[in-house]
Structure formats: structure tokens, C-alpha cells
Tab-separated table of C-alpha atoms in Angstrom:
chain	number	residue	atom	x	y	z
A	1	UNK	CA	102.180	10.859	47.394
A	2	UNK	CA	102.497	7.301	46.911
A	3	UNK	CA	105.566	5.261	47.056
A	4	UNK	CA	106.084	3.060	43.957
A	5	UNK	CA	108.700	0.878	45.196
A	6	UNK	CA	107.577	-2.965	44.211
A	7	UNK	CA	105.889	-5.153	46.592
A	8	UNK	CA	108.381	-8.027	47.958
A	9	UNK	CA	107.621	-11.354	46.460
A	10	UNK	CA	104.848	-13.343	48.230
A	11	UNK	CA	107.033	-16.396	48.589
A	12	UNK	CA	109.598	-14.280	50.634
A	13	UNK	CA	107.207	-13.072	53.030
A	14	UNK	CA	105.656	-16.448	53.656
A	15	UNK	CA	108.933	-18.379	54.025
A	16	UNK	CA	109.226	-17.039	57.323
A	17	UNK	CA	106.230	-19.126	58.371
A	18	UNK	CA	107.045	-21.916	56.068
A	19	UNK	CA	110.544	-22.172	57.777
A	20	UNK	CA	108.598	-23.204	61.082
A	21	UNK	CA	106.342	-26.070	59.379
A	22	UNK	CA	103.519	-23.684	58.372
A	23	UNK	CA	103.212	-25.918	55.149
A	24	UNK	CA	99.488	-25.181	54.594
A	25	UNK	CA	100.087	-21.508	54.458
A	26	UNK	CA	97.389	-19.907	52.322
A	27	UNK	CA	98.819	-17.688	49.496
A	28	UNK	CA	98.187	-14.003	49.417
A	29	UNK	CA	95.460	-12.579	47.776
A	30	UNK	CA	96.303	-12.314	43.659
A	31	UNK	CA	95.670	-8.716	43.494
A	32	UNK	CA	97.464	-7.419	46.625
A	33	UNK	CA	97.922	-3.679	46.543
A	34	UNK	CA	101.349	-2.669	45.313
A	35	UNK	CA	103.194	-0.513	47.634
A	36	UNK	CA	106.833	0.236	49.093
A	37	UNK	CA	108.856	-2.928	49.455
A	38	UNK	CA	109.092	-4.224	53.033
A	39	UNK	CA	112.031	-3.232	54.828
A	40	UNK	CA	114.373	-5.679	56.277
A	41	UNK	CA	114.515	-5.967	60.120
A	42	UNK	CA	117.304	-7.287	62.048
A	43	UNK	CA	115.777	-8.953	65.245
A	44	UNK	CA	117.913	-11.655	67.058
A	45	UNK	CA	117.700	-15.465	66.049
A	46	UNK	CA	115.732	-15.997	69.170
A	47	UNK	CA	113.087	-13.229	68.498
A	48	UNK	CA	112.924	-14.275	64.824
A	49	UNK	CA	112.241	-17.777	65.827
A	50	UNK	CA	109.721	-16.625	68.348
A	51	UNK	CA	107.837	-14.461	65.700
A	52	UNK	CA	107.650	-16.723	63.189
A	53	UNK	CA	106.026	-19.374	65.227
A	54	UNK	CA	102.761	-17.321	64.437
A	55	UNK	CA	102.148	-15.724	67.912
A	56	UNK	CA	98.538	-15.884	68.906
A	57	UNK	CA	97.707	-18.748	66.944
A	58	UNK	CA	98.803	-20.839	63.618
A	59	UNK	CA	96.026	-19.024	61.796
A	60	UNK	CA	97.297	-15.707	62.143
A	61	UNK	CA	100.637	-16.858	60.570
A	62	UNK	CA	98.911	-17.605	57.179
A	63	UNK	CA	98.751	-15.383	54.292
A	64	UNK	CA	95.243	-14.144	53.297
A	65	UNK	CA	92.113	-13.518	54.967
A	66	UNK	CA	91.318	-15.304	58.182
A	67	UNK	CA	87.739	-15.664	59.605
A	68	UNK	CA	85.366	-18.298	60.865
A	69	UNK	CA	81.733	-18.566	61.456
A	70	UNK	CA	80.619	-14.984	60.117
A	71	UNK	CA	80.258	-13.432	56.615
A	72	UNK	CA	79.937	-10.345	55.077
A	73	UNK	CA	83.209	-8.693	55.545
A	74	UNK	CA	83.598	-5.622	53.792
A	75	UNK	CA	84.212	-6.146	49.833
A	76	UNK	CA	86.153	-2.961	49.226
A	77	UNK	CA	89.376	-3.643	51.150
A	78	UNK	CA	92.804	-2.669	49.703
A	79	UNK	CA	95.044	-2.758	53.041
A	80	UNK	CA	98.121	-5.107	52.687
A	81	UNK	CA	97.378	-6.003	56.476
A	82	UNK	CA	94.561	-5.552	58.826
A	83	UNK	CA	93.029	-7.165	62.077
A	84	UNK	CA	89.925	-7.044	64.003
A	85	UNK	CA	90.019	-7.816	67.639
A	86	UNK	CA	87.923	-7.433	70.876
A	87	UNK	CA	89.590	-5.362	73.366
A	88	UNK	CA	88.561	-7.283	76.622
A	89	UNK	CA	89.007	-10.617	75.599
A	90	UNK	CA	91.745	-10.284	73.158
A	91	UNK	CA	89.985	-12.481	70.727
A	92	UNK	CA	91.089	-11.986	67.039
A	93	UNK	CA	87.889	-12.175	65.080
A	94	UNK	CA	89.184	-11.635	61.602
A	95	UNK	CA	92.585	-10.758	59.899
A	96	UNK	CA	94.372	-10.409	56.646
A	97	UNK	CA	98.121	-10.973	56.707
A	98	UNK	CA	98.360	-10.342	60.678
A	99	UNK	CA	102.153	-10.751	61.037
A	100	UNK	CA	103.310	-9.112	57.845
A	101	UNK	CA	106.239	-6.929	58.368
A	102	UNK	CA	105.533	-3.448	57.288
A	103	UNK	CA	106.450	0.153	58.089
A	104	UNK	CA	104.580	1.353	60.806
A	105	UNK	CA	104.973	5.251	60.524
A	106	UNK	CA	103.635	7.227	63.518
A	107	UNK	CA	101.238	4.266	64.911
A	108	UNK	CA	104.737	3.219	66.620
A	109	UNK	CA	103.972	6.138	68.742
A	110	UNK	CA	101.558	4.009	70.691
A	111	UNK	CA	104.141	1.990	71.613
A	112	UNK	CA	106.710	5.058	72.753
A	113	UNK	CA	103.499	6.224	74.581
A	114	UNK	CA	103.025	2.621	76.356
A	115	UNK	CA	106.775	2.723	77.308
A	116	UNK	CA	107.478	6.315	78.452
A	117	UNK	CA	103.904	7.717	79.581
A	118	UNK	CA	104.266	6.813	83.429
A	119	UNK	CA	107.790	8.185	83.624
A	120	UNK	CA	106.709	11.837	84.427
A	121	UNK	CA	103.949	13.213	86.178
A	122	UNK	CA	101.640	15.213	83.888
A	123	UNK	CA	101.870	18.467	85.651
A	124	UNK	CA	105.906	18.312	85.476
A	125	UNK	CA	107.683	21.219	83.500
A	126	UNK	CA	110.401	21.165	81.152
A	127	UNK	CA	112.180	24.180	79.749
A	128	UNK	CA	113.277	23.233	76.286
A	129	UNK	CA	116.878	23.331	74.893
A	130	UNK	CA	118.315	23.353	71.423
A	131	UNK	CA	119.750	19.759	72.448
A	132	UNK	CA	116.284	18.272	72.830
A	133	UNK	CA	115.371	19.151	69.312
A	134	UNK	CA	118.630	18.079	67.775
A	135	UNK	CA	118.330	15.272	65.546
A	136	UNK	CA	114.825	15.522	64.411
A	137	UNK	CA	114.461	14.202	60.885
A	138	UNK	CA	113.898	16.623	58.092
A	139	UNK	CA	110.378	16.759	56.927
A	140	UNK	CA	109.061	15.329	60.285
A	141	UNK	CA	105.299	16.081	61.468
A	142	UNK	CA	105.925	19.004	64.222
A	143	UNK	CA	103.589	20.219	66.836
A	144	UNK	CA	105.814	23.509	66.962
A	145	UNK	CA	107.870	23.124	70.184
A	146	UNK	CA	110.284	25.778	70.470
A	147	UNK	CA	113.511	26.030	72.407
A	148	UNK	CA	113.304	28.351	75.376
A	149	UNK	CA	109.473	27.758	76.275
A	150	UNK	CA	108.494	25.753	79.260
A	151	UNK	CA	106.004	23.042	78.684
A	152	UNK	CA	104.321	20.995	80.901
A	153	UNK	CA	104.400	16.877	80.248
A	154	UNK	CA	100.659	17.145	79.606
A	155	UNK	CA	101.105	19.502	76.802
A	156	UNK	CA	104.186	17.632	75.370
A	157	UNK	CA	102.081	14.448	75.450
A	158	UNK	CA	99.124	16.266	73.710
A	159	UNK	CA	101.413	17.445	70.754
A	160	UNK	CA	102.349	13.782	70.448
A	161	UNK	CA	98.931	12.329	70.389
A	162	UNK	CA	97.114	15.190	68.422
A	163	UNK	CA	99.767	16.435	65.886
A	164	UNK	CA	102.162	13.298	65.873
A	165	UNK	CA	104.858	15.823	66.745
A	166	UNK	CA	108.261	14.468	66.371
A	167	UNK	CA	109.464	17.370	68.257
A	168	UNK	CA	107.442	16.476	71.538
A	169	UNK	CA	108.690	12.892	70.822
A	170	UNK	CA	112.100	14.050	71.048
A	171	UNK	CA	111.878	16.337	73.952
A	172	UNK	CA	110.354	13.491	75.986
A	173	UNK	CA	112.991	11.049	74.795
A	174	UNK	CA	115.715	13.547	75.953
A	175	UNK	CA	113.862	13.802	79.417
A	176	UNK	CA	113.973	10.144	79.535
A	177	UNK	CA	117.703	9.692	79.175
A	178	UNK	CA	117.772	10.195	75.382
A	179	UNK	CA	116.846	8.525	72.002
A	180	UNK	CA	119.059	5.591	72.402
A	181	UNK	CA	117.734	5.060	75.729
A	182	UNK	CA	114.224	5.346	74.793
A	183	UNK	CA	114.577	3.172	71.695
A	184	UNK	CA	116.081	0.433	73.711
A	185	UNK	CA	113.455	0.642	76.376
A	186	UNK	CA	110.652	0.526	73.598
A	187	UNK	CA	112.255	-2.660	72.055
A	188	UNK	CA	112.161	-4.207	75.395
A	189	UNK	CA	108.421	-3.073	75.930
A	190	UNK	CA	107.698	-4.529	72.896
A	191	UNK	CA	109.255	-7.983	73.735
A	192	UNK	CA	107.663	-8.143	76.921
A	193	UNK	CA	104.299	-7.331	74.972
A	194	UNK	CA	105.429	-10.493	72.850
A	195	UNK	CA	105.023	-7.816	69.733
A	196	UNK	CA	108.024	-9.789	68.172
A	197	UNK	CA	107.014	-8.380	64.691
A	198	UNK	CA	108.404	-5.150	65.945
A	199	UNK	CA	111.852	-3.723	65.433
A	200	UNK	CA	112.436	-0.193	66.752
A	201	UNK	CA	114.808	2.249	65.273
A	202	UNK	CA	113.394	5.477	66.115
A	203	UNK	CA	111.215	6.576	69.028
A	204	UNK	CA	108.519	8.676	66.521
A	205	UNK	CA	108.030	5.938	63.926
A	206	UNK	CA	109.707	8.190	61.191
A	207	UNK	CA	111.007	6.348	58.132
A	208	UNK	CA	114.227	4.280	59.039
A	209	UNK	CA	115.854	1.308	57.404
A	210	UNK	CA	114.746	-1.870	59.193
A	211	UNK	CA	111.871	-0.160	61.398
A	212	UNK	CA	108.851	-2.386	61.257
A	213	UNK	CA	105.656	-3.772	62.880
A	214	UNK	CA	102.889	-5.526	61.969
A	215	UNK	CA	98.993	-5.160	62.445
A	216	UNK	CA	99.042	-7.568	65.139
A	217	UNK	CA	101.829	-5.797	67.189
A	218	UNK	CA	100.170	-2.268	66.752
A	219	UNK	CA	96.898	-3.907	68.126
A	220	UNK	CA	98.780	-5.090	71.053
A	221	UNK	CA	100.202	-1.486	71.621
A	222	UNK	CA	96.763	-0.116	71.301
A	223	UNK	CA	95.149	-2.663	73.558
A	224	UNK	CA	97.705	-2.398	76.334
A	225	UNK	CA	97.917	1.463	75.928
A	226	UNK	CA	94.122	1.878	76.439
A	227	UNK	CA	94.307	0.277	79.613
A	228	UNK	CA	95.876	3.454	80.967
A	229	UNK	CA	93.461	6.293	81.970
A	230	UNK	CA	96.188	9.178	80.378
A	231	UNK	CA	96.930	7.230	77.157
A	232	UNK	CA	92.984	7.136	76.607
A	233	UNK	CA	92.352	10.578	77.589
A	234	UNK	CA	95.330	11.743	75.281
A	235	UNK	CA	94.224	9.889	72.255
A	236	UNK	CA	90.466	10.775	72.647
A	237	UNK	CA	91.285	14.681	72.636
A	238	UNK	CA	90.055	16.415	69.578
A	239	UNK	CA	91.572	19.745	70.137
A	240	UNK	CA	93.973	21.532	72.852
A	241	UNK	CA	95.814	24.880	73.250
A	242	UNK	CA	99.398	24.666	72.909
A	243	UNK	CA	102.228	27.193	74.104
A	244	UNK	CA	103.213	29.562	71.667
A	245	UNK	CA	105.907	31.715	74.017
A	246	UNK	CA	104.936	34.157	77.099
A	247	UNK	CA	101.061	34.020	77.655
A	248	UNK	CA	100.228	33.208	73.729
A	249	UNK	CA	98.834	29.893	72.627
A	250	UNK	CA	97.399	28.387	69.555
A	251	UNK	CA	95.117	25.564	68.889
A	252	UNK	CA	95.913	22.145	67.744
A	253	UNK	CA	93.801	19.608	66.595
A	254	UNK	CA	94.021	15.867	66.425
A	255	UNK	CA	94.847	14.385	62.916
A	256	UNK	CA	92.613	11.368	63.499
A	257	UNK	CA	89.821	12.115	60.708
A	258	UNK	CA	87.272	9.592	62.205
A	259	UNK	CA	87.594	11.485	65.490
A	260	UNK	CA	87.300	14.963	64.369
A	261	UNK	CA	85.224	14.480	60.901
A	262	UNK	CA	88.116	16.428	59.298
A	263	UNK	CA	88.214	16.252	55.309
A	264	UNK	CA	84.803	15.161	54.977
A	265	UNK	CA	85.252	11.855	56.888
A	266	UNK	CA	82.088	11.142	59.031
A	267	UNK	CA	82.994	11.007	62.743
A	268	UNK	CA	82.775	7.222	63.911
A	269	UNK	CA	80.042	6.926	66.590
A	270	UNK	CA	81.794	5.541	69.862
A	271	UNK	CA	85.361	6.189	68.602
A	272	UNK	CA	87.855	6.147	71.290
A	273	UNK	CA	91.034	6.833	69.418
A	274	UNK	CA	93.907	5.700	68.919
A	275	UNK	CA	96.719	6.595	66.584
A	276	UNK	CA	97.139	7.292	62.787
A	277	UNK	CA	100.445	7.542	60.758
A	278	UNK	CA	101.687	8.153	57.100
A	279	UNK	CA	104.826	8.453	55.119
A	280	UNK	CA	104.925	8.263	51.519
A	281	UNK	CA	107.179	5.231	51.908
A	282	UNK	CA	105.009	3.427	54.673
A	283	UNK	CA	101.560	4.670	53.335
A	284	UNK	CA	98.635	5.226	55.816
A	285	UNK	CA	98.552	3.086	58.786
A	286	UNK	CA	95.854	3.610	61.513
A	287	UNK	CA	94.692	1.737	64.777
A	288	UNK	CA	91.135	2.729	66.111
A	289	UNK	CA	89.270	1.566	68.758
A	290	UNK	CA	85.236	2.047	69.468
A	291	UNK	CA	82.787	1.209	71.937
A	292	UNK	CA	79.222	0.485	70.992
A	293	UNK	CA	76.757	-1.704	72.953
A	294	UNK	CA	79.051	-2.330	75.930
A	295	UNK	CA	81.703	-3.785	73.522
A	296	UNK	CA	84.937	-2.362	72.595
A	297	UNK	CA	86.546	-3.211	69.213
A	298	UNK	CA	90.303	-2.842	68.032
A	299	UNK	CA	91.134	-2.438	64.214
A	300	UNK	CA	94.400	-1.976	62.605
A	301	UNK	CA	94.617	-1.163	59.015
A	302	UNK	CA	98.044	-0.740	57.258
A	303	UNK	CA	98.946	0.659	53.813
A	304	UNK	CA	95.988	0.620	51.985
A	305	UNK	CA	95.798	1.132	48.133
A	306	UNK	CA	93.533	3.974	48.534
A	307	UNK	CA	95.154	7.270	49.601
A	308	UNK	CA	93.895	10.342	52.001
A	309	UNK	CA	90.840	9.172	54.002
A	310	UNK	CA	90.920	5.552	52.581
A	311	UNK	CA	92.605	4.175	55.746
A	312	UNK	CA	89.698	5.826	57.943
A	313	UNK	CA	87.125	4.506	55.636
A	314	UNK	CA	88.351	0.871	55.632
A	315	UNK	CA	88.644	1.222	59.376
A	316	UNK	CA	85.146	2.084	59.709
A	317	UNK	CA	83.835	-0.574	57.546
A	318	UNK	CA	85.802	-3.269	59.616
A	319	UNK	CA	84.542	-1.768	62.550
A	320	UNK	CA	81.106	-1.838	61.567
A	321	UNK	CA	81.460	-5.351	60.129
A	322	UNK	CA	82.901	-6.220	63.760
A	323	UNK	CA	79.562	-4.581	65.721
A	324	UNK	CA	77.166	-6.367	63.249
A	325	UNK	CA	78.841	-9.811	62.818
A	326	UNK	CA	81.313	-10.274	65.539
A	327	UNK	CA	78.926	-12.226	67.702
A	328	UNK	CA	78.872	-14.979	65.367
A	329	UNK	CA	82.595	-15.076	64.542
A	330	UNK	CA	84.566	-17.664	65.911
A	331	UNK	CA	88.189	-16.471	67.006
A	332	UNK	CA	90.861	-17.053	64.607
A	333	UNK	CA	93.527	-16.057	67.091
A	334	UNK	CA	94.242	-14.306	70.270
A	335	UNK	CA	96.064	-11.053	71.309
A	336	UNK	CA	98.569	-12.606	73.663
A	337	UNK	CA	99.365	-11.376	77.359
A	338	UNK	CA	102.487	-9.770	78.187
A	339	UNK	CA	105.122	-11.817	79.783
A	340	UNK	CA	105.353	-9.304	82.725
A	341	UNK	CA	101.249	-10.377	83.384
A	342	UNK	CA	102.000	-13.883	83.264
A	343	UNK	CA	101.482	-14.265	79.540
A	344	UNK	CA	102.880	-17.754	78.067
A	345	UNK	CA	106.142	-17.118	76.200
A	346	UNK	CA	105.952	-18.011	72.424
A	347	UNK	CA	106.487	-21.640	71.392
A	348	UNK	CA	107.531	-23.045	68.254
A	349	UNK	CA	105.046	-24.110	65.652
A	350	UNK	CA	103.423	-27.490	66.483
A	351	UNK	CA	103.682	-27.089	70.344
A	352	UNK	CA	100.632	-26.189	72.117
A	353	UNK	CA	101.224	-23.041	74.059
A	354	UNK	CA	100.249	-22.958	77.888
A	355	UNK	CA	97.686	-20.925	79.018
A	356	UNK	CA	98.230	-17.593	80.970
A	357	UNK	CA	97.126	-17.968	84.592
A	358	UNK	CA	93.325	-19.069	84.874
A	359	UNK	CA	92.971	-18.894	80.968
A	360	UNK	CA	92.511	-22.403	79.292
A	361	UNK	CA	94.342	-22.239	75.713
A	362	UNK	CA	93.453	-24.886	73.026
A	363	UNK	CA	95.264	-25.669	69.536
A	364	UNK	CA	93.165	-24.728	66.694
A	365	UNK	CA	91.171	-27.039	64.777
A	366	UNK	CA	88.365	-26.544	62.104
A	367	UNK	CA	85.664	-26.811	64.686
A	368	UNK	CA	87.293	-25.391	67.963
A	369	UNK	CA	87.620	-21.985	69.344
A	370	UNK	CA	90.393	-20.288	70.844
A	371	UNK	CA	91.118	-20.092	74.490
A	372	UNK	CA	91.506	-16.645	75.913
A	373	UNK	CA	95.224	-15.787	76.878
A	374	UNK	CA	95.075	-13.305	79.497
A	375	UNK	CA	92.079	-11.647	80.886
A	376	UNK	CA	90.229	-8.035	81.577
A	377	UNK	CA	92.620	-7.299	84.310
A	378	UNK	CA	95.966	-8.069	85.775
A	379	UNK	CA	99.062	-6.710	87.339
A	380	UNK	CA	101.811	-5.361	84.949
A	381	UNK	CA	105.378	-4.667	85.864
A	382	UNK	CA	106.366	-1.102	84.392
A	383	UNK	CA	110.174	0.173	84.732
A	384	UNK	CA	109.762	3.791	85.871
A	385	UNK	CA	113.054	5.518	86.512
A	386	UNK	CA	114.808	2.190	87.604
A	387	UNK	CA	111.831	1.123	90.046
A	388	UNK	CA	108.988	-1.425	89.138
A	389	UNK	CA	105.686	-0.179	90.004
A	390	UNK	CA	102.662	-2.668	90.010
A	391	UNK	CA	99.499	-1.229	88.782
A	392	UNK	CA	96.244	-2.911	87.955
A	393	UNK	CA	95.395	-2.654	84.420
A	394	UNK	CA	91.521	-2.897	83.558
A	395	UNK	CA	90.143	-3.375	80.192
A	396	UNK	CA	87.447	-1.092	78.861
A	397	UNK	CA	84.106	-2.539	77.495
A	398	UNK	CA	84.112	-5.350	74.800
A	399	UNK	CA	83.311	-5.537	71.556
A	400	UNK	CA	84.338	-7.280	68.391
A	401	UNK	CA	83.666	-9.605	65.476
A	402	UNK	CA	85.001	-10.352	61.920
A	403	UNK	CA	84.243	-12.692	58.942
A	404	UNK	CA	86.122	-12.897	55.564
A	405	UNK	CA	85.448	-11.345	52.207
A	406	UNK	CA	86.941	-10.273	48.703
A	407	UNK	CA	90.311	-8.650	49.358
A	408	UNK	CA	90.876	-7.649	45.773
A	409	UNK	CA	88.448	-4.946	44.990
A	410	UNK	CA	89.239	-1.641	43.947
A	411	UNK	CA	90.190	1.264	46.376
A	412	UNK	CA	88.070	3.465	48.279
A	413	UNK	CA	88.230	7.321	47.352
A	414	UNK	CA	89.865	9.917	49.256
A	415	UNK	CA	92.400	13.008	49.104
A	416	UNK	CA	95.861	12.413	48.543
A	417	UNK	CA	97.543	11.155	51.547
A	418	UNK	CA	100.302	13.687	51.660
A	419	UNK	CA	97.437	16.508	51.850
A	420	UNK	CA	97.748	18.342	55.098
A	421	UNK	CA	95.175	18.075	57.718
A	422	UNK	CA	93.455	21.278	58.966
A	423	UNK	CA	96.516	22.639	60.654
A	424	UNK	CA	97.470	24.513	63.712
A	425	UNK	CA	97.065	28.314	63.665
A	426	UNK	CA	100.800	28.801	64.586
A	427	UNK	CA	102.451	29.566	61.172
A	428	UNK	CA	105.462	28.169	62.504
A	429	UNK	CA	104.085	24.449	63.078
A	430	UNK	CA	104.759	22.136	60.335
A	431	UNK	CA	101.576	20.344	60.046
A	432	UNK	CA	101.756	16.124	59.418
A	433	UNK	CA	102.146	15.554	55.838
A	434	UNK	CA	104.870	18.004	55.035
A	435	UNK	CA	107.611	17.008	52.486
A	436	UNK	CA	110.302	14.710	53.995
A	437	UNK	CA	113.626	14.678	52.575
A	438	UNK	CA	114.731	12.349	55.448
A	439	UNK	CA	115.878	8.874	55.673
A	440	UNK	CA	114.075	6.265	53.569
A	441	UNK	CA	112.541	3.045	55.371
A	442	UNK	CA	113.658	0.803	52.239
A	443	UNK	CA	116.243	2.713	50.767
A	444	UNK	CA	113.846	4.692	48.301
A	445	UNK	CA	115.144	7.975	47.787
A	446	UNK	CA	112.798	11.261	46.891
A	447	UNK	CA	110.473	13.100	49.029
A	448	UNK	CA	109.046	11.746	52.160
A	449	UNK	CA	105.919	12.836	53.909
A	450	UNK	CA	104.590	11.971	57.084
A	451	UNK	CA	101.552	12.152	59.312
């Protein structure tokens, strides 16, 4: 079911950039698909100023398609925002409304994992209580966690990544000190990653007023999450056995259709993961990563007009374009390095940012290319149980490219986004896509469904 709330005025969206001198902002495509009104976030004044400085490069702060040096972008794109980037270099090869504030749905779980994943050993066991499952919004996607059953941390993470289980998210959040503590840590992690479009209200991405992110930020979350071996393993898992009590188990399947081939979507050759999301308020969201020919590309697609499998089809089309044309594309921006890894803090528009250690940064002109901010590796400070543990982060293979194309074509086909994916065999498990009567992200009432 699609949300029919009106699209916010284009001028209101672009005014965030214009306030900091982006006078040459390109107007949004004339036929941008209608969807839910963008919820209002409440970031601090400092964070708002930094965000509107167009983190990653001035071109990324402009509306519309941004691409240089390459052609042949897919014509049948309907998403309200998308981005193609090289995983290793961080170069943004093409984008459309990269910093537009939109509801993230369950793709926000990438930030949850990037924040909490290293807090507990995979083999650690936890007996779930009723308190662990309190406060889960009605209509949430569930993996089937039950009180009184003991789970390993690994099993809970499989529930998060494969079934987008909000019940598993809440259990891990309670293990981490509670939902409020986890939300605060996620916001701090987003700030460190310089994902300043993101305002976290819940750890699971469920619809809440003011909870927003952007294609740029979601791509940052995926890039840094994939540097962790456990994150990468979980998001690439297709099926797993999940405890049902006693010695019984039931099988759970990943809801990423490009990974599993469910609902008639062809599996994408070389796909790694990463995370999909859906609410009727947010629409479909997806960040995917794939490796071909020794290169790894990241693609984020948010809120396409086409429902059901459309988000996967548009992602696949952008990945195809990147692998075919990416070598010809000149970067339109960069995925910045985290502050904890030496990344340069965002500066107001008009001031050239300082390069991260060892990486030259050049201001954007019509003929210049972007310097790389950050690199394939580096030390990242992770807060785990109050102690800082330094670890080396290694980037997976490289890949990426991206030109521009018509953003006004009709939508791709697909089933209704609310349709449940092939579910678990456990009759008590709620499949992502069940009716959500919970809180609205934009104040819109009515049924909400979420993946």
C-alpha cells in the first residue's frame, strides 16, 4: 500500500542548500514521483549548518541528477533519491537528490548494526524476557523472538538482517542498556560518520515523526558496515535456522530479493547484501552492494514510484550502469571519512574542505575531479562497553561508475510493496509487510506496513 500524502514543495527542500549560498541549485525533476511528505527532523543548529554545507561536495547538495563524463544512465528511474558510489575509493559516481531528507524504514538497521554489532560476542547467550520485547510498535516486522527462549547473539543478528525483526532489534537494544541508550549511541555514530542528514528516533527504523536519513547517509552506513566481517556475513546470508523453543527450529529467509531471487526478481550476480526496508509511509528503500571484476559498487535507492520489486529493479539497473560505464564517470562527490578515522569535519559552503590524512581534496570545477577523502583502510575508534578498541578497517574490492539520465520515465513493474515475502515456516512469526497501525512518520494516519 502506497502513502498518498503530498510531496513537499521543491522550494522547501532546496532552501536548506540555498541558505548556505548554493545559489546555482539545479531544480528537481519536473515529474518527481509523489509520495509521503518528508518528516521534519529536529537536529541541532550546528548539525543543520554542517549538513547543508553539502557534505561530500557541493554538487551533492544540488537537486536533480548529478553525473559527469559518462552516459547511459537507466531511463526508467522513479526513485525520489538515489546514489551510486565506489566502495573502496568512496567516489560518488552519480546521484539524484543525494542529501534529500526521507524516511529510511529498515535500512536504518545498518546504522544500528554499525553501532552495536561489536558490543557482544557472537556466541554470547541471552534468555529473553517480556521486558525485552516491551514497546515494539504494533505492525512491526518480526522474526519470532519469544520470551523464555535463550538465543545466541548470532541468532539475534540473523533475525535483524534476514527478517528485519524489530523484536530482535529490541532485545539487542535492551542488552545494550536500553532503547534510549542505543538511540543516543546511534546518533553519536551517525555524527562520527558525518551522516548529518540522519536523525534517529528508534533503533529499528520504524515510522516515527522526525526520523529521517538520506541516500548519502545510508550509503555511508553500508560502506562502513561492510568493513566488518560479521556485518558482511550476516547481510549476505540467504537462509538460517531460528530457535522455536526446546530443540525445535524454523527456517528464516532473507527478504532481500536481489540476494534470494524471491518474487520473480533475478538474483544479482556478485551481490553482497546489504539491507532493504519498507513502510507504507516511507515507501521502499534499499542499499545494495555488489562486486564484479574486482570492483565493488554501492547503490542506494529511496522511495521509487514503482512498488514491490521496483526498488530492486532500479538498484540492479544502477549497478549495471556502474559496472558498464563507471570507468568513464568523473566523481561528483565523495563518501567522507569518519571523524574518528581522520576525516575532515564538514565546513560551510564556499570553504574548501581539508583532506583527510594522506588524501588530497580539490574543490569542484567543471573540469576537475574529486580527491579521495579517506582510503581503503584506517583505524576506527569503536565504543564498546565504555572502552575504546582500535581495529583496522579494510575495504572490499572496488567498483563503481555513474552517468545521468531521464528521471521522469514511468515506473517499473512489481507487486504491491505490502505483499509479504516468502515467510518463515513458523506460524507465529510476523512477516515484514504486515499491517502497521503504529506511529506515523509524517503524522499520516491509517494502516502502516513495514519491511
